[in-house]
Short mmCIF file of C-alpha atoms in Angstrom, two decimals:
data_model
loop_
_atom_site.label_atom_id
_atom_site.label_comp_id
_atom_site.label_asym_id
_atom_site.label_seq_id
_atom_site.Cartn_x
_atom_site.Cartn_y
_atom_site.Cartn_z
CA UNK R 152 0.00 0.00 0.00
CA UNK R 153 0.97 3.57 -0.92
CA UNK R 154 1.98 5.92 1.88
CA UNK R 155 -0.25 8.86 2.16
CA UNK R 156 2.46 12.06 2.04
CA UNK R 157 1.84 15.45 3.46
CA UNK R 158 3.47 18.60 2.43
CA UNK R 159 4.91 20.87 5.20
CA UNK R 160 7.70 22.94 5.07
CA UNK R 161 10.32 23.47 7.83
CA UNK R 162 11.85 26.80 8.65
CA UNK R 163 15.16 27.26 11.11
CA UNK R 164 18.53 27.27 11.52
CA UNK R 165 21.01 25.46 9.25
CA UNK R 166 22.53 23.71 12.27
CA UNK R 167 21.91 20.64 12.50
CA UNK R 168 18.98 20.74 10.07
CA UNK R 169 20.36 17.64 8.28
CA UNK R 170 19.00 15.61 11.39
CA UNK R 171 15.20 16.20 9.57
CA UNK R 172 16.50 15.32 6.17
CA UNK R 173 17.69 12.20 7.67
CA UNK R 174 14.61 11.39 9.50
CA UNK R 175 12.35 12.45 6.84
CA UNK R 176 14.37 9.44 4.55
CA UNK R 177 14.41 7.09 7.17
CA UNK R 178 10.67 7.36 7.04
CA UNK R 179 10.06 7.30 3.44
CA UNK R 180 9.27 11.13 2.74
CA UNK R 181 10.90 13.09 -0.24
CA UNK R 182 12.65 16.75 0.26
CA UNK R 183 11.35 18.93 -2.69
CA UNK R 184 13.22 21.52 -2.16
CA UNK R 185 16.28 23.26 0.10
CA UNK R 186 16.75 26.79 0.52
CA UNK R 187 19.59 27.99 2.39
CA UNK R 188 19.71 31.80 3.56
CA UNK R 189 22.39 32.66 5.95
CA UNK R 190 21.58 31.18 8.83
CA UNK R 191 18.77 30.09 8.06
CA UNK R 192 17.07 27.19 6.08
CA UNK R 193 13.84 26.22 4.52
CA UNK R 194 13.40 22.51 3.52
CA UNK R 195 9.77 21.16 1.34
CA UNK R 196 9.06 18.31 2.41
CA UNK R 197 6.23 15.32 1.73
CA UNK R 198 6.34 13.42 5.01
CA UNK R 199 4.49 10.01 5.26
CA UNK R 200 0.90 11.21 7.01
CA UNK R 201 1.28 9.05 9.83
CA UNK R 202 5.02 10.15 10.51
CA UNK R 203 4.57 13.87 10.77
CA UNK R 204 4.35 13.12 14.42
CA UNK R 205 7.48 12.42 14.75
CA UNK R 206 8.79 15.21 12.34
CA UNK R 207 7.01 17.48 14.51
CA UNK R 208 9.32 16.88 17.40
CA UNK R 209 12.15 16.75 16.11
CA UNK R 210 11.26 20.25 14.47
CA UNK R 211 10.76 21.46 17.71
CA UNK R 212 13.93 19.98 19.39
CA UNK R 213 15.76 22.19 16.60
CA UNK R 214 13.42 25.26 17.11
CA UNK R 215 12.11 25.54 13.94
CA UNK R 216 8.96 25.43 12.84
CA UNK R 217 7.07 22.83 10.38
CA UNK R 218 3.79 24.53 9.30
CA UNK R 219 1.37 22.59 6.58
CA UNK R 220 2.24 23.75 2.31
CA UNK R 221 -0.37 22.69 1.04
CA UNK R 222 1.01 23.88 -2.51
CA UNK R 223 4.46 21.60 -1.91
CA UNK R 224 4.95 19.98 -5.14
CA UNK R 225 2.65 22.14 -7.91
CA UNK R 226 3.78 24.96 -10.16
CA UNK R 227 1.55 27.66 -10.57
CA UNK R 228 1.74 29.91 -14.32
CA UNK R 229 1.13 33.53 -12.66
CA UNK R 230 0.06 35.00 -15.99
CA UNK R 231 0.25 38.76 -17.02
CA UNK R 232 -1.61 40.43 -19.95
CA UNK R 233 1.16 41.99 -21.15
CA UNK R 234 4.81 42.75 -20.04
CA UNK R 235 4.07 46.39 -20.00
CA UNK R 236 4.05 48.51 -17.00
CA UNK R 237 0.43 49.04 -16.69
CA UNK R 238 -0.09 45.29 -16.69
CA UNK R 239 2.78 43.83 -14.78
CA UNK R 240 2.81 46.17 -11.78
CA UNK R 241 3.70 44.64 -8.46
CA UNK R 242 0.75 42.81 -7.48
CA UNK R 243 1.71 39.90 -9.54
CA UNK R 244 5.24 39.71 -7.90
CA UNK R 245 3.08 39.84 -4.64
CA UNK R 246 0.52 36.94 -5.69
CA UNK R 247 3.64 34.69 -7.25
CA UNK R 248 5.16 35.26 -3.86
CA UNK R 249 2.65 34.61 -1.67
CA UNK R 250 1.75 31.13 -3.67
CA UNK R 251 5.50 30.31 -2.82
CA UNK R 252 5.14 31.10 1.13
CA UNK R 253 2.54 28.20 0.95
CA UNK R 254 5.08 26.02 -1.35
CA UNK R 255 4.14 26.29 -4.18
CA UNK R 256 6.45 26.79 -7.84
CA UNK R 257 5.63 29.38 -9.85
CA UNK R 258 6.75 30.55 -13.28
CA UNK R 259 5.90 34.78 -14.07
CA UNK R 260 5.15 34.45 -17.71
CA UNK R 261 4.28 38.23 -19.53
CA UNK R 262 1.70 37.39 -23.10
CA UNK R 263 2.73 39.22 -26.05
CA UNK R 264 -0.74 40.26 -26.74
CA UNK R 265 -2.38 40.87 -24.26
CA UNK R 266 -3.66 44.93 -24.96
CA UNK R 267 -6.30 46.31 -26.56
CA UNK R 268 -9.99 44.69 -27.27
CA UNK R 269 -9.51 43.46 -30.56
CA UNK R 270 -6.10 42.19 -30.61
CA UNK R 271 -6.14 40.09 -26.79
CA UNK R 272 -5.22 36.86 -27.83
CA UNK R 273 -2.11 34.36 -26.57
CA UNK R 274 -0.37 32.61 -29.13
CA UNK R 275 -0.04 29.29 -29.38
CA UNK R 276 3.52 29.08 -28.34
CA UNK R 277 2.32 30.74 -24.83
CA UNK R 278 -0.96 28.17 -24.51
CA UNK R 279 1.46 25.40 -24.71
CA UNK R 280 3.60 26.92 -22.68
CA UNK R 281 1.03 28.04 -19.64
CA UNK R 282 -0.53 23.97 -20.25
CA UNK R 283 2.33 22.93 -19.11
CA UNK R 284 2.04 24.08 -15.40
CA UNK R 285 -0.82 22.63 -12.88
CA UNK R 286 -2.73 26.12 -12.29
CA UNK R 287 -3.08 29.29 -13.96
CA UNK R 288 -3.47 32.28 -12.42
CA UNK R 289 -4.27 35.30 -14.33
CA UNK R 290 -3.22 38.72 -12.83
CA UNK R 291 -5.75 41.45 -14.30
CA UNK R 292 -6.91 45.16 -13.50
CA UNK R 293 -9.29 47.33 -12.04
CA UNK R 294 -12.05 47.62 -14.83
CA UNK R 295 -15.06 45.26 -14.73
CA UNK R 296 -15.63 45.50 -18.36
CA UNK R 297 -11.94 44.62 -18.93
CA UNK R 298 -12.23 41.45 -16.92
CA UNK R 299 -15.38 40.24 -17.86
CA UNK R 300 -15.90 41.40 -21.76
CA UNK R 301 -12.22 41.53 -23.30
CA UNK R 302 -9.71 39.33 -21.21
CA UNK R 303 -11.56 35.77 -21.19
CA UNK R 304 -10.12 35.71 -24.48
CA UNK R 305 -6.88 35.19 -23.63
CA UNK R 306 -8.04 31.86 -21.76
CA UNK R 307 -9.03 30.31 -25.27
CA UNK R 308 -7.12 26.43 -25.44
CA UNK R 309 -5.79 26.38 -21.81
CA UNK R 310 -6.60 23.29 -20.59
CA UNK R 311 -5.91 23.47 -16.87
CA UNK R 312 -7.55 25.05 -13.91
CA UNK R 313 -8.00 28.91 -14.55
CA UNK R 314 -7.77 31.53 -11.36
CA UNK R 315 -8.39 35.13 -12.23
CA UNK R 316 -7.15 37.60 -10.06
CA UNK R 317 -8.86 41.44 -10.70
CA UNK R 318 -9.70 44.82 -8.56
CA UNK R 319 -13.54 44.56 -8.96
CA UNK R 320 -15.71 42.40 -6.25
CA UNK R 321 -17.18 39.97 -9.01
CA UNK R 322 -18.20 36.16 -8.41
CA UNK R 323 -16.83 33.60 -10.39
CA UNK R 324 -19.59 32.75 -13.02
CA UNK R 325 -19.32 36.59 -14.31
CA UNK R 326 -15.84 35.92 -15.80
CA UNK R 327 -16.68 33.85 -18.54
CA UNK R 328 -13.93 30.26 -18.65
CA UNK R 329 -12.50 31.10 -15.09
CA UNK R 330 -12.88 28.24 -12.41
CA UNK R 331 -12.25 30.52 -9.55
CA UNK R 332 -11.99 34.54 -9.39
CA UNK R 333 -10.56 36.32 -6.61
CA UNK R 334 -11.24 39.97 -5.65
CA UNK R 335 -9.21 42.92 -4.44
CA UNK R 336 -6.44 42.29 -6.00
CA UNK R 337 -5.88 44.76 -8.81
CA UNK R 338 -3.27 46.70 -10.54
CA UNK R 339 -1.49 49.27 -7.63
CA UNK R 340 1.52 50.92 -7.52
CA UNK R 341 2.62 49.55 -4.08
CA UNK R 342 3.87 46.35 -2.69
CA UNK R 343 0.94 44.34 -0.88
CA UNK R 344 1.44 44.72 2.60
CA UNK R 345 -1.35 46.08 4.38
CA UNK R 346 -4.09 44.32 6.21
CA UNK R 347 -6.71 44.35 3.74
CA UNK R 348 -4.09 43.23 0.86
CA UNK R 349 -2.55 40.50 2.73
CA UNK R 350 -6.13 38.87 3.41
CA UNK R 351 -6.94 38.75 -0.04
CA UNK R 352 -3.95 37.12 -0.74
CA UNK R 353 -4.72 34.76 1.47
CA UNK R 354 -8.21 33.86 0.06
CA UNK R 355 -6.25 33.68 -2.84
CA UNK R 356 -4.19 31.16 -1.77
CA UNK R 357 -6.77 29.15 -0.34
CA UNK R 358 -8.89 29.39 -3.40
CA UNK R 359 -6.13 27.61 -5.17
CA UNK R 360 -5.63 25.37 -2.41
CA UNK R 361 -9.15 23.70 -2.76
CA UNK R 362 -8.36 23.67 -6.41
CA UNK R 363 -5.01 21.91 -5.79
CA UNK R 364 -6.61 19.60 -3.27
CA UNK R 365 -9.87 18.79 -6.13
CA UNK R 366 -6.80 17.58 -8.47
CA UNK R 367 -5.41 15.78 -5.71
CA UNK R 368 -8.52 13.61 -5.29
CA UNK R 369 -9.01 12.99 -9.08
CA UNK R 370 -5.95 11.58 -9.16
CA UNK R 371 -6.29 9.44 -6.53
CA UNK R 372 -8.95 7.75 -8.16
CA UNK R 373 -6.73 6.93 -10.75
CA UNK R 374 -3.23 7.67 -9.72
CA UNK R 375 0.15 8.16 -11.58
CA UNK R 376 2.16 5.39 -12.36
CA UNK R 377 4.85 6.35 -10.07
CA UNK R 378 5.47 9.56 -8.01
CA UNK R 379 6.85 12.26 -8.83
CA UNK R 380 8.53 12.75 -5.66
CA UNK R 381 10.17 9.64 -6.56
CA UNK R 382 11.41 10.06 -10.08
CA UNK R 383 12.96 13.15 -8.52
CA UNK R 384 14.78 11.39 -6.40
CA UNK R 385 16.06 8.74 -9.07
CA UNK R 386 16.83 11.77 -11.32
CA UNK R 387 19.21 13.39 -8.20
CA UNK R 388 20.81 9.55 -7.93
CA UNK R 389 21.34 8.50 -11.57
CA UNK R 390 21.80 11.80 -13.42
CA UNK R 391 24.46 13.24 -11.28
CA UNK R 392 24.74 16.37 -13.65
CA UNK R 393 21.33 17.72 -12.27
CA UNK R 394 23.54 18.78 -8.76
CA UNK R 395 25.84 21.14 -10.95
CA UNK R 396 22.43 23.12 -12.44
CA UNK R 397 22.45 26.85 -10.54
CA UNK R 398 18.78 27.34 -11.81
CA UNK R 399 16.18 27.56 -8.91
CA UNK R 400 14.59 24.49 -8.68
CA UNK R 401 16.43 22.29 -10.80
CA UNK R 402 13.82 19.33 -10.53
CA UNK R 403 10.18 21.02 -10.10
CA UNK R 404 7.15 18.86 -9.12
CA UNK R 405 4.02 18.80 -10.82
CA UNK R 406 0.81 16.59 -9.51
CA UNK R 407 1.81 14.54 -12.26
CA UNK R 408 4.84 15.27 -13.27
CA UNK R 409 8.12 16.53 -13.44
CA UNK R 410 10.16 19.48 -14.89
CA UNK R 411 13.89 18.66 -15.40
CA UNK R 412 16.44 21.93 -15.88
CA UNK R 413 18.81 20.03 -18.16
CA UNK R 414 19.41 20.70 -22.04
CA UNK R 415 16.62 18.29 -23.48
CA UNK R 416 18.81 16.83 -26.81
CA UNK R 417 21.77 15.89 -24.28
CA UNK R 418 19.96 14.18 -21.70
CA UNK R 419 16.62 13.17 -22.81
CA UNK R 420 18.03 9.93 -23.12
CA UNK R 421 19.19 9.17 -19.51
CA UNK R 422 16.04 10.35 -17.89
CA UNK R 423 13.92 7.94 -20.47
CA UNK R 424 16.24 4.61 -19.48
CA UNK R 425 15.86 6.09 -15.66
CA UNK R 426 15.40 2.46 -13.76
CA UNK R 427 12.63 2.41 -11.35
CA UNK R 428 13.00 -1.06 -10.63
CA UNK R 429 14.61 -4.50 -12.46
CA UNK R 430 12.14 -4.53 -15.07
CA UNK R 431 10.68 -0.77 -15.51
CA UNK R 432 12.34 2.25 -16.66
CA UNK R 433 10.81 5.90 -16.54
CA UNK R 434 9.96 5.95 -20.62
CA UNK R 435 7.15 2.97 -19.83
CA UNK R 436 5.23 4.83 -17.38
CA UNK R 437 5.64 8.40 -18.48
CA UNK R 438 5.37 11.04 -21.57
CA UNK R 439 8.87 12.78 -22.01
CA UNK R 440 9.05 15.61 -24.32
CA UNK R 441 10.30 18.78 -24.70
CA UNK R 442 9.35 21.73 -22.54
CA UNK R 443 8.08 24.93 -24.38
CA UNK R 444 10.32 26.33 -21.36
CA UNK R 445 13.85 27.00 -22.80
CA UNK R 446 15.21 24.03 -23.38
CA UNK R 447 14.52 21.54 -20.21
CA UNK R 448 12.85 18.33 -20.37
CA UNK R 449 9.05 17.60 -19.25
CA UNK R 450 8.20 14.13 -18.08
CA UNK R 451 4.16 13.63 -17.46
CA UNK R 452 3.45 10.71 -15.72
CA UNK R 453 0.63 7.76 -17.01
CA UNK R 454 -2.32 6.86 -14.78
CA UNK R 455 -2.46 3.59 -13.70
CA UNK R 456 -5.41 2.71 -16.06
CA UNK R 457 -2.79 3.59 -18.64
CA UNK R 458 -0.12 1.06 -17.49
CA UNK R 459 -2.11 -1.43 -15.56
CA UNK R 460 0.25 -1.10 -12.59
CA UNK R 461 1.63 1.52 -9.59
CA UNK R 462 4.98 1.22 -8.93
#
């Protein structure tokens, strides 16, 4: 039986913080991610659900503090209109922050054409691109018109959950193609950090939470072949290379997949003979092509009712 894993991520001092990476192994969990700052460190973790427990005090024997992330392991597409000033002001370096505080990947990506009524359309190069990711979140303005008449264009062939982010106090079903909309958070000139702004960000984040957690349950009515968490790890162990990339987040989770920072012609062919065990390598239970992202590699894993089997 599959262990049930839980996202939480640990914040405290580098000191002896390699006690919890150890433990969290031991156990069976998967570090996503390490972040070193100074003195400090912050480690992603999915822990085994009936483990945390444990992780808990161990947290607390090393005063730091393990808080739930529920967005460990997805990458979010915080998408912009345009790249011009009057469409990527800070808000949107606010919302792709605050999805991170929770966990969470994200990727900033600016459309071309994005302005004016007649011409707002994404090309295909940029729907591919945004498909890629688990969630998009649209950043947009202050003018109900705008959001509700003009943009939904730019939402034509994405295939994945849609968040829309605007200024106006609007529901959800007034944005036409949007699975979720989230008020009060329009184009300003500040950075978000009053009362009022941090709240919505928060709603925000928990709107895309219940999203995240909808996916979650989809799949596990018919889950991935093998997890991601764990081709990570097999990537770290058999592609040694990946340990010498300086890109954040050189191996970024998806809920069903995995984004790999390495030059796609040069390696494509190690990560497809990967060996999850003696008689199964990554290419049987997974998609690997290349990433409309540079030039990285993007593996998407089969459901079981693909391969017949869960590794």
């Amino acid at each position: 039986m599959v262990a049930v894993l839980e996202p939480y991520i640990y914040e405290g001092g580098v000191h002896k913080h390699s006690l919890l990476v150890e433990l969290l192994e031991d156990l069976g969990g998967y570090l996503v991610q390490r972040t070193p700052a100074a003195t400090e460190v912050t480690l992603n973790m999915l822990i085994p659900k009936k483990d945390v427990p444990l992780m808990e005090k161990l947290a607390s024997k090393l005063l730091g503090k393990l808080t739930k992330a529920p967005l460990t392991g997805v990458e979010i597409a915080v998408v912009s209109p345009t790249l011009a000033y009057h469409h990527l002001p800070h808000s949107a370096c606010d919302v792709a922050e605050h999805f991170r505080r929770d966990g969470a990947n994200t990727n900033m990506i600016g459309l071309a054409r994005g302005m004016g009524r007649r011409v707002a359309l994404s090309a295909d190069f940029e729907r591919r691109l945004i498909n890629e990711h688990d969630v998009a979140v649209f950043t947009f303005g202050t003018f109900s018109d705008c959001i509700i008449n003009k943009k939904p264009k730019l939402f034509e062939g994405i295939t994945i959950p849609i968040v829309v982010t605007g200024g106006p106090d609007l529901k959800t079903e007034d944005v036409p193609g949007a699975d979720a909309y989230v008020g009060n958070i329009g184009r300003i000139a500040h950075r978000m950090r009053r009362g009022q702004e941090i709240d919505s960000l928060g709603q925000m984040n928990k709107v895309v939470g219940e999203i995240v957690d909808q996916m979650r349950e989809d799949l596990s009515r018919d889950p991935v072949a093998v997890l991601p968490a764990r081709v990570m790890k097999e990537v770290q162990e058999q592609i040694p290379d990946i340990h010498d990339v300086l890109t954040p987040a050189p191996l970024t989770l998806q809920l069903d997949g995995i984004r790999v920072k390495l030059p796609f012609d040069r390696y494509h062919e190690a990560v497809e003979n990967l060996e999850l065990d003696e008689s199964t390598v990554l290419s049987d239970v997974a998609n690997i092509t290349p990433s409309r992202m540079k030039d990285y590699i993007l593996v998407k894993i089969k459901r079981k009712s693909e391969t017949g089997f869960v590794l």
